[in-house]
Amino acid sequence: MWGTHPESPLPPALARKPGGTGEVSEETASALLLVGEQMEDLAGLEEFLVPLEPPLHKAVPWGEELGALLDASLACIIVDARRSWTVGIETARRLLVHPPARYIPVLFLGARSCSEADLLRGYSLGTVDCILEPLSPDIFRLKVEIYLEQHRRQTLMKRTLQRAERAEAAARESERMLQAILQQLPVAVHIVEAPSGRTLNFNAQAELLMGHPMLPCTCVKEYAQYHAIHPDGRRFAAEEYPLARVLATGKPTPQEELLYDRPDGSVRVFLINAGPIWDARGELHAAVASFMDITALKRAETHQTFLASVSETLAGSLDYEATLSHVVQRAVPALGDGCALDMVEPDGGLRRLAVAHVDPVRREIARELARHHPSRLEDATGPGAVIRTGRTELLAEVTDELLVRYASDARHLELLRGTGVTSSLIVPLHARDRTFGALAFFYCRGGLPRASRSYGPEEQRLAEDLARRAALAVDNARLYREAQRAVRLRDEFLSVASHELKTPLTPLNLKLTALSREIPRCCAGESPPESLQRHVDMARRQLWKLSTLLNALFDVSRIAQGKLALDVTDTDLSEVLGEVAAWFAPEAARMGSKLWVEGETHVPGRWDRLRLEQVVTNLLSNAIRYGAGRPIHVRAETEGHLARLMVRDEGIGISPEAQERIFGKFERAVSERHYGGLGLGLYITRSIVEAMGGTIRVDSRPGQGSTFTVELPCRQE
Ligand code: ADP
């Protein structure tokens, strides 16, 4: 029934109209709808409104689609009822049926003849105003302008409201997102307002790590309610907290470690980062702290460092009693508030070798306990039982009831209680099928702050590892002591044996010499059987060999006792070399080696002649023995203040591995099956050379021969 006039355009884009307040520069839409019976009437009205330039719709009651125009952009509906008030009222009634029209003010234009009753009918429909003929264009325009202005303001308000709602929704959304992010972070987060310190936000992880609900702090002072502590157990003052320091200085406090004494009694280590949050104006808006629990990491790190340093101590000394005492001292506080070491004595009793405690009073109590109530192997529990069974004893909680059961009398119980032990761990010292001691660790009441105050599997593993290393060190030290004792016994034996064996050699030699001389006389002019002389010569050679061997043994014991005395005289090395080479020439020839004596004719110096002979003898006899029947070159020469002796063979040579070793006592580098020898010649040679202030070295290649070079200072200081 109602419709827009075919000439009337649909609402154009919202007309630009500056806002009344001047603060809003946004586009506002304010349109008018003119409804009347005659289009020419409407055109006349439109004329009046031209100065207002509003987007305008004109409609005669022809079509249904008029309803589509009724939207929020309409500032006013002007109903021209000048021709018929009744038609006008009906028009308005139909329009107002549409819900969007309910809030659009309706302005009636009526004929002069309108009665008060007519006007009442109009107002009862919700009409806002009526203008009766004669129509003043100015009043009409001014009224319409008021509606337009009102509408613009309402539109502006609506927009502002919508924007505020959208901003609030966005803020709620970002708050929800922040919450979601905070809750999902693997680290604990605590955000506080600046400068008050009031808690703004935190996540569940923060409460989880601290072990209690977030405390309702409204200012920095209240931070003192939290439980951060110093390593000595003192509580943090409010202003010591990282967040408080950030608020005070505006500077971040990166990567700090902080001890936290949780209500469950455990002390955790937090790694904490705190920093400022600045607002757009560059003012401190808030401070944020993020922290994580690194207790396990710290513990593992401490344990590793402890083990490494203890291992170094253990490896550094063979005095195992001192070393173990040191380990006991180091175990506190790394593994407990107290530590004690009990060792099995040869008589089967236990001796407390070392005690350490963070509290000197309790250390004394532990000592007194060991003195008056020492552990015994037959005990049902404690170090004695651990040593007897070879098994670790872990008491996570040491109750008073347990002490009562363990105590042998009232005084014992009093001492046990005095130790304040709350948890104990005892591990055996075990090596090569033997348990010879036990290391005991204790946590005590009032001890140092710790992550846990009772021993568990982790500490057990560490303590057992430590005990294994300590036991190995003790075992090594014992083996070393035993080996040293065996060497001492051997040297003593050699000293005695060589002396005793040498004693009959001298008379035996004299007797053989006498026998050799007697032979021609006994045979009374007849020539003695050749074989007899040969036997005697053979016996004398064997005697000489025997005495050489015994001399070597005798020298070794003299060297070991530091009794290698030298009788220094003017000596010529070249002369000594010539003589010894002459003695050995037949022997060399027997082995197929040609002996070349080279070098200078005189190499004078001040040395012990007999000892020098011994040096040349040892080197030359080796060259013949290991020279494989090939030529041997010996030479003596002087170089500056040094005299040099060289013995070179082209024999079997010496492997690089053996070249240093062969100068040691009893060291040999050939198989016993093929070559005899005690492995003492080079040891004695080096001892003599060094006693005379010289050096000896070997250059050799297996299969190509060896050159031994001795250098002696010509004069000794
Ligand atoms: P030994 O009485 O066994 O020869 P030494 O102390 O004189 O004892 O020598 C130690 C070892 O050094 C010998 O067993 C041998 O293996 C090696 N050795 C010494 N001299 C020579 C050499 N000239 N050529 C090869 N090997 C040698």
XYZ file of C-alpha atoms and ligand atoms in Angstrom:
744
model
C 0.000 0.000 0.000
C 2.871 2.292 0.811
C 5.766 2.901 -1.526
C 8.473 5.311 -2.377
C 7.758 7.651 -5.144
C 9.345 6.438 -8.332
C 11.258 9.713 -8.595
C 12.570 9.425 -5.087
C 16.050 7.854 -4.952
C 16.880 5.260 -2.332
C 18.909 6.762 0.557
C 22.254 7.913 -0.713
C 25.397 7.211 1.186
C 25.352 8.777 4.594
C 25.726 12.497 4.203
C 28.828 14.071 5.755
C 27.794 16.410 8.492
C 30.142 17.707 11.172
C 29.117 16.725 14.658
C 27.583 19.312 17.004
C 30.207 18.951 19.700
C 33.110 19.260 17.292
C 34.896 16.362 19.026
C 33.627 13.641 16.767
C 34.839 13.707 13.260
C 33.140 10.503 12.215
C 30.561 10.290 9.509
C 26.981 10.452 10.846
C 23.823 9.523 8.926
C 20.679 11.537 9.421
C 17.924 11.237 6.849
C 14.317 12.432 6.685
C 11.211 10.695 5.429
C 8.383 12.852 4.059
C 5.057 11.032 3.754
C 1.953 12.618 2.339
C -0.965 12.183 -0.024
C 0.295 14.436 -2.794
C 3.804 14.462 -4.208
C 3.563 18.167 -5.019
C 2.836 18.887 -1.343
C 5.936 16.956 -0.433
C 7.991 18.797 -3.036
C 6.891 22.062 -1.461
C 8.007 20.870 1.940
C 11.310 19.690 0.496
C 11.929 23.221 -0.733
C 11.739 24.508 2.842
C 14.322 21.981 3.931
C 16.874 22.601 1.186
C 19.246 24.620 3.466
C 19.534 21.600 5.732
C 20.724 19.400 2.855
C 19.496 16.222 4.478
C 19.186 12.991 2.551
C 15.461 12.898 1.979
C 12.901 10.243 1.064
C 9.492 11.148 -0.119
C 6.660 8.712 -0.092
C 3.008 8.690 -0.960
C 1.028 5.858 0.584
C 1.244 3.584 -2.469
C 3.642 0.742 -1.805
C 4.575 -1.856 0.838
C 8.319 -1.375 0.454
C 8.214 1.853 2.460
C 8.944 -0.300 5.533
C 12.426 -0.961 4.143
C 13.309 2.704 4.575
C 12.572 2.652 8.291
C 16.021 2.256 9.708
C 18.290 3.911 12.211
C 19.392 6.512 9.684
C 16.049 8.294 9.863
C 16.122 11.392 12.071
C 12.441 12.160 11.660
C 9.278 11.088 9.834
C 7.259 14.029 8.645
C 3.636 13.093 8.019
C 1.822 15.637 5.856
C -1.773 15.410 7.095
C -2.830 18.787 5.884
C -5.270 17.348 3.354
C -6.708 14.712 5.666
C -5.867 14.322 9.317
C -7.474 10.869 9.328
C -5.334 9.648 6.408
C -2.309 11.115 8.182
C -3.159 9.329 11.422
C -3.692 6.074 9.536
C -0.373 6.559 7.699
C 1.458 7.118 10.978
C -0.251 4.122 12.589
C 0.835 1.824 9.773
C 4.343 3.177 9.840
C 4.688 2.762 13.581
C 3.719 -0.900 13.368
C 7.234 -1.489 12.026
C 9.555 -1.973 15.043
C 12.393 0.260 13.747
C 9.945 3.176 13.472
C 9.059 3.027 17.149
C 12.017 5.175 18.137
C 11.805 7.633 15.222
C 10.118 10.888 16.139
C 7.040 11.685 14.003
C 6.186 15.282 13.083
C 2.624 15.923 11.970
C 1.657 18.761 9.664
C -2.049 19.522 10.033
C -4.702 21.855 8.585
C -5.773 24.937 10.472
C -9.080 23.176 11.158
C -7.519 20.518 13.365
C -9.343 20.155 16.591
C -7.822 19.429 19.981
C -9.289 15.917 19.699
C -7.442 15.415 16.406
C -4.226 16.502 18.021
C -4.812 14.135 20.944
C -5.285 11.252 18.487
C -1.965 12.176 16.941
C -0.077 12.436 20.247
C -1.580 9.163 21.475
C 0.109 7.448 18.549
C 3.447 8.637 19.905
C 3.679 11.658 17.704
C 6.280 14.010 18.966
C 5.043 17.281 17.563
C 2.395 18.861 15.387
C 2.591 22.000 13.277
C -0.662 23.465 12.062
C -1.263 25.740 9.127
C -0.418 28.432 8.382
C 2.967 26.700 7.999
C 5.956 28.867 8.834
C 8.834 27.548 6.692
C 11.347 28.784 9.256
C 9.666 27.122 12.230
C 9.202 23.945 10.181
C 12.855 23.965 9.172
C 14.084 24.791 12.662
C 12.069 21.943 14.196
C 13.345 19.518 11.591
C 16.867 20.792 12.205
C 16.446 20.040 15.933
C 15.438 16.470 15.066
C 18.378 16.136 12.734
C 20.773 17.448 15.378
C 19.285 15.169 18.040
C 19.573 12.237 15.704
C 23.182 13.038 14.910
C 24.015 13.213 18.601
C 22.223 9.957 19.295
C 24.054 8.298 16.431
C 27.320 9.596 17.736
C 26.549 8.343 21.215
C 25.558 4.969 19.865
C 28.771 4.718 17.902
C 30.861 5.744 20.893
C 29.048 3.211 22.988
C 29.587 0.517 20.373
C 33.275 1.354 20.177
C 33.607 1.225 23.945
C 31.859 -2.130 23.947
C 34.133 -3.409 21.218
C 37.224 -2.135 23.060
C 36.014 -3.760 26.250
C 35.367 -7.010 24.422
C 38.841 -6.820 22.877
C 40.382 -6.130 26.287
C 38.452 -9.057 27.747
C 39.654 -11.185 24.859
C 43.321 -10.208 25.278
C 43.013 -10.736 29.046
C 41.648 -14.211 28.327
C 44.531 -14.825 25.929
C 47.086 -13.574 28.425
C 45.581 -15.866 31.028
C 45.696 -18.820 28.633
C 49.327 -18.090 27.748
C 50.311 -17.590 31.390
C 48.701 -20.824 32.423
C 50.387 -22.774 29.659
C 53.871 -21.438 30.230
C 56.236 -24.033 31.676
C 57.705 -21.371 33.973
C 56.089 -19.648 36.923
C 55.059 -16.028 36.308
C 54.172 -13.274 38.757
C 53.215 -9.777 37.567
C 52.893 -6.845 39.945
C 51.705 -3.295 39.548
C 54.131 -0.373 39.671
C 54.880 1.360 41.887
C 52.664 -0.272 44.565
C 53.792 -3.866 44.066
C 50.178 -5.110 44.124
C 49.807 -8.521 42.490
C 48.207 -8.170 39.055
C 48.594 -11.618 37.653
C 50.290 -14.984 38.170
C 49.930 -18.518 36.906
C 49.223 -21.848 38.549
C 52.862 -22.869 38.039
C 53.909 -20.098 40.460
C 51.722 -21.538 43.207
C 52.884 -25.033 42.370
C 56.568 -24.130 42.686
C 56.139 -22.115 45.873
C 54.010 -24.876 47.357
C 51.308 -22.480 48.597
C 48.590 -20.192 47.143
C 49.727 -16.784 45.901
C 49.725 -14.380 48.837
C 47.373 -11.395 48.492
C 49.989 -8.634 48.414
C 48.861 -5.070 47.907
C 52.240 -3.461 48.443
C 55.958 -4.290 48.392
C 56.152 -4.437 52.199
C 53.883 -7.456 52.176
C 56.407 -9.449 50.104
C 58.023 -10.308 53.446
C 55.242 -12.903 53.819
C 56.865 -15.036 51.083
C 59.463 -17.626 52.065
C 62.658 -16.854 50.135
C 65.726 -17.462 52.304
C 69.452 -16.831 52.256
C 71.833 -19.832 52.219
C 72.223 -19.476 56.002
C 68.440 -19.774 56.460
C 67.658 -16.077 57.096
C 64.407 -14.930 55.505
C 64.449 -12.346 52.719
C 63.415 -8.824 53.695
C 60.570 -7.485 51.480
C 62.840 -5.200 49.519
C 65.312 -8.011 48.772
C 62.859 -9.794 46.469
C 63.770 -9.398 42.780
C 60.352 -7.856 41.959
C 60.809 -5.291 44.724
C 64.236 -4.411 43.369
C 62.879 -4.024 39.819
C 60.129 -1.716 41.127
C 62.695 0.310 43.046
C 65.263 0.651 40.264
C 63.446 -0.060 36.996
C 66.326 -2.373 36.138
C 66.026 -6.089 35.347
C 67.560 -8.687 37.670
C 68.484 -11.450 35.268
C 69.297 -15.072 36.141
C 69.359 -15.034 39.924
C 69.248 -18.123 42.061
C 66.929 -17.967 45.024
C 66.296 -20.486 47.799
C 62.639 -20.995 48.699
C 61.591 -22.589 51.970
C 58.327 -24.298 51.082
C 55.670 -24.953 53.708
C 56.218 -28.719 53.202
C 59.689 -28.250 54.734
C 61.682 -28.651 51.518
C 63.958 -25.916 50.278
C 63.874 -25.464 46.520
C 66.256 -23.546 44.267
C 64.561 -21.177 41.797
C 66.226 -19.573 38.824
C 64.484 -16.222 38.601
C 64.389 -13.450 35.992
C 62.616 -10.218 36.833
C 62.200 -7.142 34.666
C 60.222 -3.914 34.227
C 57.203 -3.341 31.950
C 57.128 0.230 30.608
C 53.976 1.882 29.287
C 53.679 3.948 26.076
C 54.687 7.103 27.978
C 57.857 5.459 29.212
C 56.643 5.083 32.773
C 57.082 1.956 34.842
C 53.754 0.237 34.531
C 54.453 -3.124 36.119
C 57.163 -5.664 36.885
C 57.202 -9.294 35.909
C 59.130 -12.202 37.390
C 59.447 -15.610 35.795
C 61.029 -18.461 37.673
C 61.620 -22.176 37.441
C 62.652 -24.869 39.850
C 66.268 -25.932 39.238
C 66.642 -27.873 42.492
C 67.257 -31.228 40.800
C 69.751 -29.655 38.415
C 71.592 -27.907 41.224
C 71.650 -31.066 43.287
C 73.046 -33.108 40.404
C 75.598 -30.367 39.754
C 76.639 -30.228 43.416
C 76.874 -34.005 43.543
C 78.991 -34.126 40.395
C 81.332 -31.397 41.584
C 81.581 -33.085 44.955
C 82.356 -36.482 43.399
C 84.894 -34.998 41.009
C 86.769 -33.132 43.722
C 86.646 -36.093 46.077
C 87.955 -38.387 43.334
C 90.833 -36.009 42.825
C 91.589 -36.097 46.547
C 91.385 -39.885 46.550
C 93.701 -40.201 43.587
C 96.121 -37.649 44.964
C 97.469 -39.545 47.930
C 98.348 -43.034 49.076
C 97.968 -42.158 52.715
C 94.464 -43.542 52.897
C 93.674 -42.608 56.479
C 94.367 -38.946 55.815
C 92.565 -39.135 52.470
C 89.459 -40.737 53.933
C 89.352 -38.220 56.758
C 89.481 -35.532 54.117
C 86.590 -37.164 52.222
C 84.525 -37.230 55.424
C 85.137 -33.503 55.931
C 84.154 -32.812 52.295
C 80.947 -34.857 52.568
C 79.561 -32.190 54.894
C 77.440 -30.376 53.857
C 77.359 -31.920 50.337
C 75.792 -35.163 51.527
C 74.571 -34.441 55.017
C 74.782 -32.340 58.151
C 77.066 -34.980 59.595
C 79.347 -37.768 58.332
C 81.336 -40.466 60.123
C 83.747 -43.165 59.008
C 84.204 -46.456 60.871
C 86.942 -48.912 59.907
C 87.460 -52.544 60.883
C 90.562 -53.039 63.011
C 92.774 -56.134 62.704
C 91.246 -57.428 65.968
C 87.745 -57.241 64.439
C 86.689 -54.176 66.422
C 85.503 -50.955 64.805
C 87.378 -47.688 65.013
C 85.845 -44.294 64.215
C 88.478 -42.841 61.921
C 86.824 -39.502 61.182
C 83.785 -37.407 62.085
C 82.505 -34.201 60.505
C 79.468 -32.130 61.424
C 78.111 -28.694 60.567
C 77.488 -28.231 64.289
C 80.640 -28.523 66.453
C 78.595 -29.534 69.535
C 77.050 -32.445 67.691
C 80.432 -33.414 66.266
C 81.626 -33.849 69.841
C 78.543 -35.916 70.689
C 79.267 -38.176 67.684
C 82.862 -38.601 68.891
C 81.736 -39.392 72.402
C 79.273 -41.926 71.067
C 82.061 -43.658 69.159
C 84.301 -43.657 72.253
C 81.817 -44.999 74.765
C 79.418 -46.923 72.571
C 81.413 -48.027 69.508
C 79.536 -49.927 66.826
C 80.126 -53.667 66.844
C 80.002 -56.095 63.956
C 77.266 -58.070 65.717
C 74.952 -54.991 65.930
C 71.552 -55.405 64.285
C 71.715 -51.954 62.754
C 74.204 -49.117 62.211
C 77.769 -49.180 60.806
C 78.579 -52.597 62.362
C 75.608 -54.234 60.663
C 76.423 -52.543 57.336
C 80.006 -53.826 57.461
C 78.871 -57.327 58.482
C 76.231 -57.616 55.745
C 77.944 -55.449 53.131
C 74.570 -53.805 52.467
C 73.565 -50.131 52.559
C 71.245 -49.058 55.387
C 68.884 -46.171 54.569
C 66.613 -44.810 57.297
C 64.504 -42.105 55.643
C 63.115 -41.180 59.050
C 64.925 -41.819 62.305
C 62.226 -41.833 64.960
C 62.723 -41.573 68.698
C 61.274 -45.070 68.989
C 64.116 -46.325 66.823
C 66.704 -44.630 69.022
C 65.131 -46.185 72.118
C 65.413 -49.613 70.533
C 69.020 -49.016 69.447
C 70.286 -47.543 72.736
C 72.054 -49.886 75.135
C 71.409 -47.738 78.222
C 70.025 -44.389 79.350
C 73.295 -42.500 78.744
C 73.585 -44.010 75.271
C 70.005 -42.919 74.480
C 70.731 -39.429 75.754
C 73.747 -39.145 73.432
C 71.795 -40.555 70.492
C 69.035 -38.021 71.056
C 71.683 -35.328 71.383
C 72.798 -35.942 67.792
C 69.388 -34.733 66.562
C 69.496 -37.252 63.716
C 66.360 -37.188 61.568
C 67.483 -39.378 58.666
C 70.532 -41.577 58.107
C 72.327 -43.356 55.289
C 75.178 -45.822 55.860
C 77.125 -47.351 52.969
C 79.780 -50.076 53.095
C 83.395 -49.631 51.978
C 83.926 -52.732 49.958
C 86.812 -53.893 47.748
C 87.952 -57.305 46.515
C 85.384 -59.341 48.455
C 86.070 -57.566 51.695
C 84.067 -54.933 53.555
C 86.478 -53.002 55.694
C 84.528 -49.944 56.746
C 81.346 -47.904 56.560
C 80.584 -44.293 55.725
C 77.568 -42.885 57.574
C 75.712 -39.702 56.602
C 73.139 -37.868 58.727
C 70.560 -35.164 58.403
C 69.935 -33.496 61.737
C 67.359 -31.211 63.270
C 68.290 -27.574 62.703
C 70.776 -28.486 59.970
C 71.365 -26.492 56.795
C 68.409 -25.663 54.495
C 67.958 -28.426 51.920
C 65.625 -29.599 49.172
C 64.886 -32.689 51.218
C 65.597 -33.541 54.802
C 65.375 -37.258 54.380
C 67.655 -39.554 52.398
C 66.313 -41.185 49.272
C 67.500 -43.275 46.320
C 69.367 -40.392 44.704
C 71.536 -39.766 47.774
C 71.990 -43.525 48.151
C 73.363 -43.775 44.608
C 75.742 -40.887 45.221
C 76.902 -42.233 48.597
C 77.485 -45.702 47.154
C 79.422 -44.224 44.262
C 81.534 -42.250 46.705
C 82.074 -45.354 48.875
C 83.133 -47.391 45.827
C 85.721 -44.795 44.875
C 86.943 -44.436 48.443
C 87.178 -48.208 48.879
C 89.136 -48.515 45.652
C 91.518 -45.806 46.804
C 91.965 -47.536 50.149
C 92.522 -50.852 48.422
C 95.071 -49.311 46.052
C 96.861 -47.678 48.947
C 96.935 -50.988 50.784
C 98.214 -52.835 47.756
C 100.846 -50.185 47.312
C 101.898 -50.484 50.924
C 102.060 -54.259 50.596
C 104.071 -53.995 47.396
C 106.432 -51.539 49.027
C 106.871 -53.881 51.957
C 107.556 -56.800 49.600
C 110.192 -54.751 47.752
C 111.792 -53.773 51.039
C 111.872 -57.413 52.137
C 113.373 -58.462 48.800
C 116.070 -55.809 49.029
C 116.865 -56.857 52.577
C 117.014 -60.461 51.484
C 119.292 -59.630 48.531
C 121.574 -57.662 50.771
C 121.856 -60.477 53.287
C 121.977 -63.243 50.673
C 124.669 -61.612 48.505
C 126.759 -60.957 51.578
C 126.372 -64.483 52.900
C 126.986 -66.062 49.516
C 130.084 -63.966 48.882
C 131.670 -65.020 52.156
C 132.735 -68.538 51.021
C 133.825 -67.302 47.576
C 137.067 -65.684 48.682
C 138.493 -68.807 50.409
C 137.186 -70.924 47.535
C 139.066 -68.745 45.062
C 142.234 -68.982 47.162
C 141.910 -72.728 47.331
C 141.463 -73.010 43.544
C 144.539 -70.801 42.960
C 146.526 -72.963 45.388
C 145.235 -76.126 43.715
C 146.252 -74.802 40.335
C 149.735 -74.177 41.695
C 149.922 -77.610 43.427
C 149.088 -79.598 40.321
C 152.637 -79.584 38.743
C 154.241 -80.357 42.122
C 151.915 -83.257 42.791
C 152.702 -84.778 39.478
C 156.407 -84.850 40.475
C 158.040 -83.926 37.165
C 155.527 -85.709 35.047
C 153.225 -83.510 33.114
C 149.823 -83.382 34.802
C 146.853 -84.703 32.910
C 145.535 -81.925 30.687
C 141.979 -82.546 31.778
C 142.831 -81.773 35.423
C 144.151 -78.319 34.558
C 141.101 -77.737 32.324
C 138.730 -78.625 35.140
C 140.470 -76.277 37.512
C 140.443 -73.440 34.919
C 136.773 -74.075 34.283
C 136.047 -74.006 38.025
C 137.883 -70.673 38.322
C 135.914 -69.161 35.394
C 132.626 -70.261 36.946
C 133.774 -68.852 40.248
C 134.533 -65.546 38.538
C 131.046 -65.510 36.961
C 129.449 -66.354 40.270
C 131.313 -63.599 42.029
C 130.338 -61.150 39.249
C 126.661 -62.015 39.789
C 126.988 -61.751 43.532
C 128.818 -58.446 43.192
C 125.947 -57.153 41.121
C 123.418 -58.203 43.791
C 125.618 -56.724 46.453
C 125.868 -53.430 44.514
C 122.097 -53.289 44.175
C 121.572 -53.476 47.896
C 124.284 -50.887 48.411
C 122.636 -48.547 45.901
C 119.229 -49.118 47.589
C 120.762 -48.127 50.895
C 122.521 -45.140 49.320
C 125.885 -46.623 50.182
C 127.577 -46.556 46.782
C 130.874 -45.003 47.869
C 133.289 -43.655 45.240
C 137.075 -43.600 45.440
C 137.935 -40.782 43.011
C 141.511 -40.672 41.572
C 143.202 -39.440 38.380
C 142.037 -41.919 35.778
C 142.297 -42.208 32.006
C 139.088 -43.391 30.393
C 140.934 -44.388 27.218
C 143.314 -46.543 29.214
C 140.458 -48.210 31.116
C 138.666 -48.836 27.817
C 141.800 -50.399 26.282
C 142.338 -52.735 29.245
C 138.724 -53.902 29.447
C 138.591 -54.368 25.662
C 141.736 -56.496 25.888
C 140.140 -58.712 28.595
C 137.037 -59.120 26.484
C 138.771 -59.681 23.147
C 138.861 -63.508 23.508
C 135.220 -63.581 24.601
C 134.220 -61.337 21.645
C 136.150 -63.569 19.296
C 134.382 -66.634 20.740
C 131.051 -64.943 19.904
C 132.274 -64.073 16.403
C 132.470 -60.311 16.955
C 135.425 -58.182 15.979
C 136.173 -55.524 18.566
C 137.265 -52.076 17.342
C 138.736 -49.668 19.864
C 138.671 -46.108 18.557
C 138.898 -42.536 19.744
C 141.521 -40.527 21.592
C 144.523 -42.139 23.279
C 144.116 -40.084 26.432
C 140.863 -39.067 27.986
C 141.916 -38.036 31.473
C 139.608 -37.174 34.340
C 138.953 -37.739 38.009
C 136.800 -40.796 38.529
C 136.569 -43.990 40.584
C 138.684 -46.255 38.406
C 137.175 -49.583 39.524
C 133.637 -48.278 39.077
C 134.588 -46.933 35.628
C 135.934 -50.396 34.755
C 132.590 -51.796 35.902
C 130.711 -49.389 33.575
C 132.831 -50.329 30.543
C 132.627 -54.025 31.470
C 128.821 -53.969 31.685
C 128.379 -52.139 28.368
C 130.944 -54.233 26.540
C 129.673 -57.572 27.872
C 126.132 -56.570 26.775
C 127.411 -55.574 23.318
C 129.071 -58.997 22.969
C 126.042 -60.849 24.362
C 123.399 -59.001 22.237
C 125.731 -58.109 19.317
C 124.768 -61.117 17.170
C 128.426 -61.845 16.301
C 128.741 -58.606 14.367
C 131.482 -55.944 14.772
C 131.583 -53.872 17.936
C 133.008 -50.368 18.070
C 134.090 -48.734 21.302
C 135.495 -45.226 21.600
C 136.549 -42.690 24.201
C 136.846 -38.987 23.518
C 136.814 -35.605 25.202
C 134.499 -32.774 24.369
C 135.069 -29.666 26.390
C 134.847 -30.581 30.037
C 133.049 -33.849 29.191
C 134.496 -37.308 28.598
C 132.435 -39.462 26.298
C 132.362 -43.252 26.075
C 130.478 -44.940 23.241
C 129.817 -48.654 22.812
C 128.174 -49.529 19.505
C 127.032 -52.931 18.322
C 125.087 -54.067 15.260
C 123.082 -56.688 17.096
C 119.457 -57.327 18.022
C 118.667 -53.742 19.125
C 116.076 -52.587 21.654
C 112.448 -51.650 21.048
C 111.571 -47.974 21.734
C 109.206 -49.080 24.511
C 112.067 -50.855 26.354
C 114.740 -48.195 25.914
C 113.970 -46.253 29.110
C 112.849 -49.290 31.089
C 116.088 -51.293 30.709
C 117.888 -48.903 33.065
C 115.533 -49.963 35.870
C 116.208 -52.585 38.516
C 115.679 -56.191 37.252
C 114.430 -54.875 33.897
C 115.138 -57.009 30.867
C 113.989 -56.702 27.259
C 114.832 -60.190 25.980
C 113.348 -63.578 26.613
C 114.859 -65.536 29.528
C 114.968 -68.650 27.370
C 117.453 -67.169 24.935
C 119.505 -64.895 27.141
C 120.631 -65.104 30.738
C 121.261 -62.102 32.999
C 119.719 -60.578 36.082
C 118.623 -57.324 34.499
C 120.936 -55.429 36.876
C 123.923 -54.407 34.714
C 122.418 -51.225 33.242
C 120.779 -50.317 36.557
C 124.134 -50.446 38.316
C 125.836 -48.730 35.386
C 123.415 -45.806 35.482
C 123.694 -45.578 39.274
C 127.509 -45.384 39.015
C 127.423 -42.884 36.113
C 124.964 -40.655 37.941
C 126.942 -40.944 41.172
C 129.893 -39.553 39.178
C 127.707 -36.679 37.906
C 127.240 -38.103 34.393
C 124.506 -39.372 32.123
C 123.852 -42.469 30.073
C 121.551 -42.908 27.085
C 120.835 -45.430 24.390
C 120.062 -45.034 20.682
C 118.781 -48.203 19.186
C 116.601 -49.706 16.484
C 115.439 -53.297 16.723
C 117.477 -55.521 14.428
C 120.027 -52.815 13.661
C 122.031 -52.547 16.867
C 122.420 -50.227 19.812
C 124.739 -47.399 20.815
C 125.179 -46.667 24.511
C 126.700 -43.256 25.253
C 128.072 -42.282 28.647
C 129.071 -38.696 29.335
C 131.054 -37.840 32.448
C 132.320 -34.536 33.702
C 136.107 -34.780 33.669
C 136.289 -33.224 37.099
C 133.726 -33.531 39.790
C 132.834 -30.613 42.019
P 121.106 -58.193 31.648
O 122.049 -58.775 32.644
O 119.797 -58.853 31.575
O 121.759 -57.988 30.330
P 121.223 -55.361 31.785
O 120.712 -54.398 32.825
O 122.654 -55.273 31.436
O 120.778 -56.789 32.237
O 120.410 -55.150 30.493
C 119.005 -55.019 30.581
C 118.357 -55.425 29.279
O 118.715 -54.485 28.299
C 118.829 -56.726 28.728
O 118.061 -57.788 29.285
C 118.585 -56.553 27.247
O 117.287 -56.862 26.945
C 118.820 -55.080 27.028
N 120.141 -54.756 26.490
C 121.211 -54.282 27.158
N 122.228 -54.032 26.332
C 121.806 -54.360 25.090
C 122.383 -54.332 23.785
N 123.657 -53.933 23.583
N 121.640 -54.745 22.748
C 120.368 -55.161 22.936
N 119.768 -55.215 24.138
C 120.470 -54.814 25.194
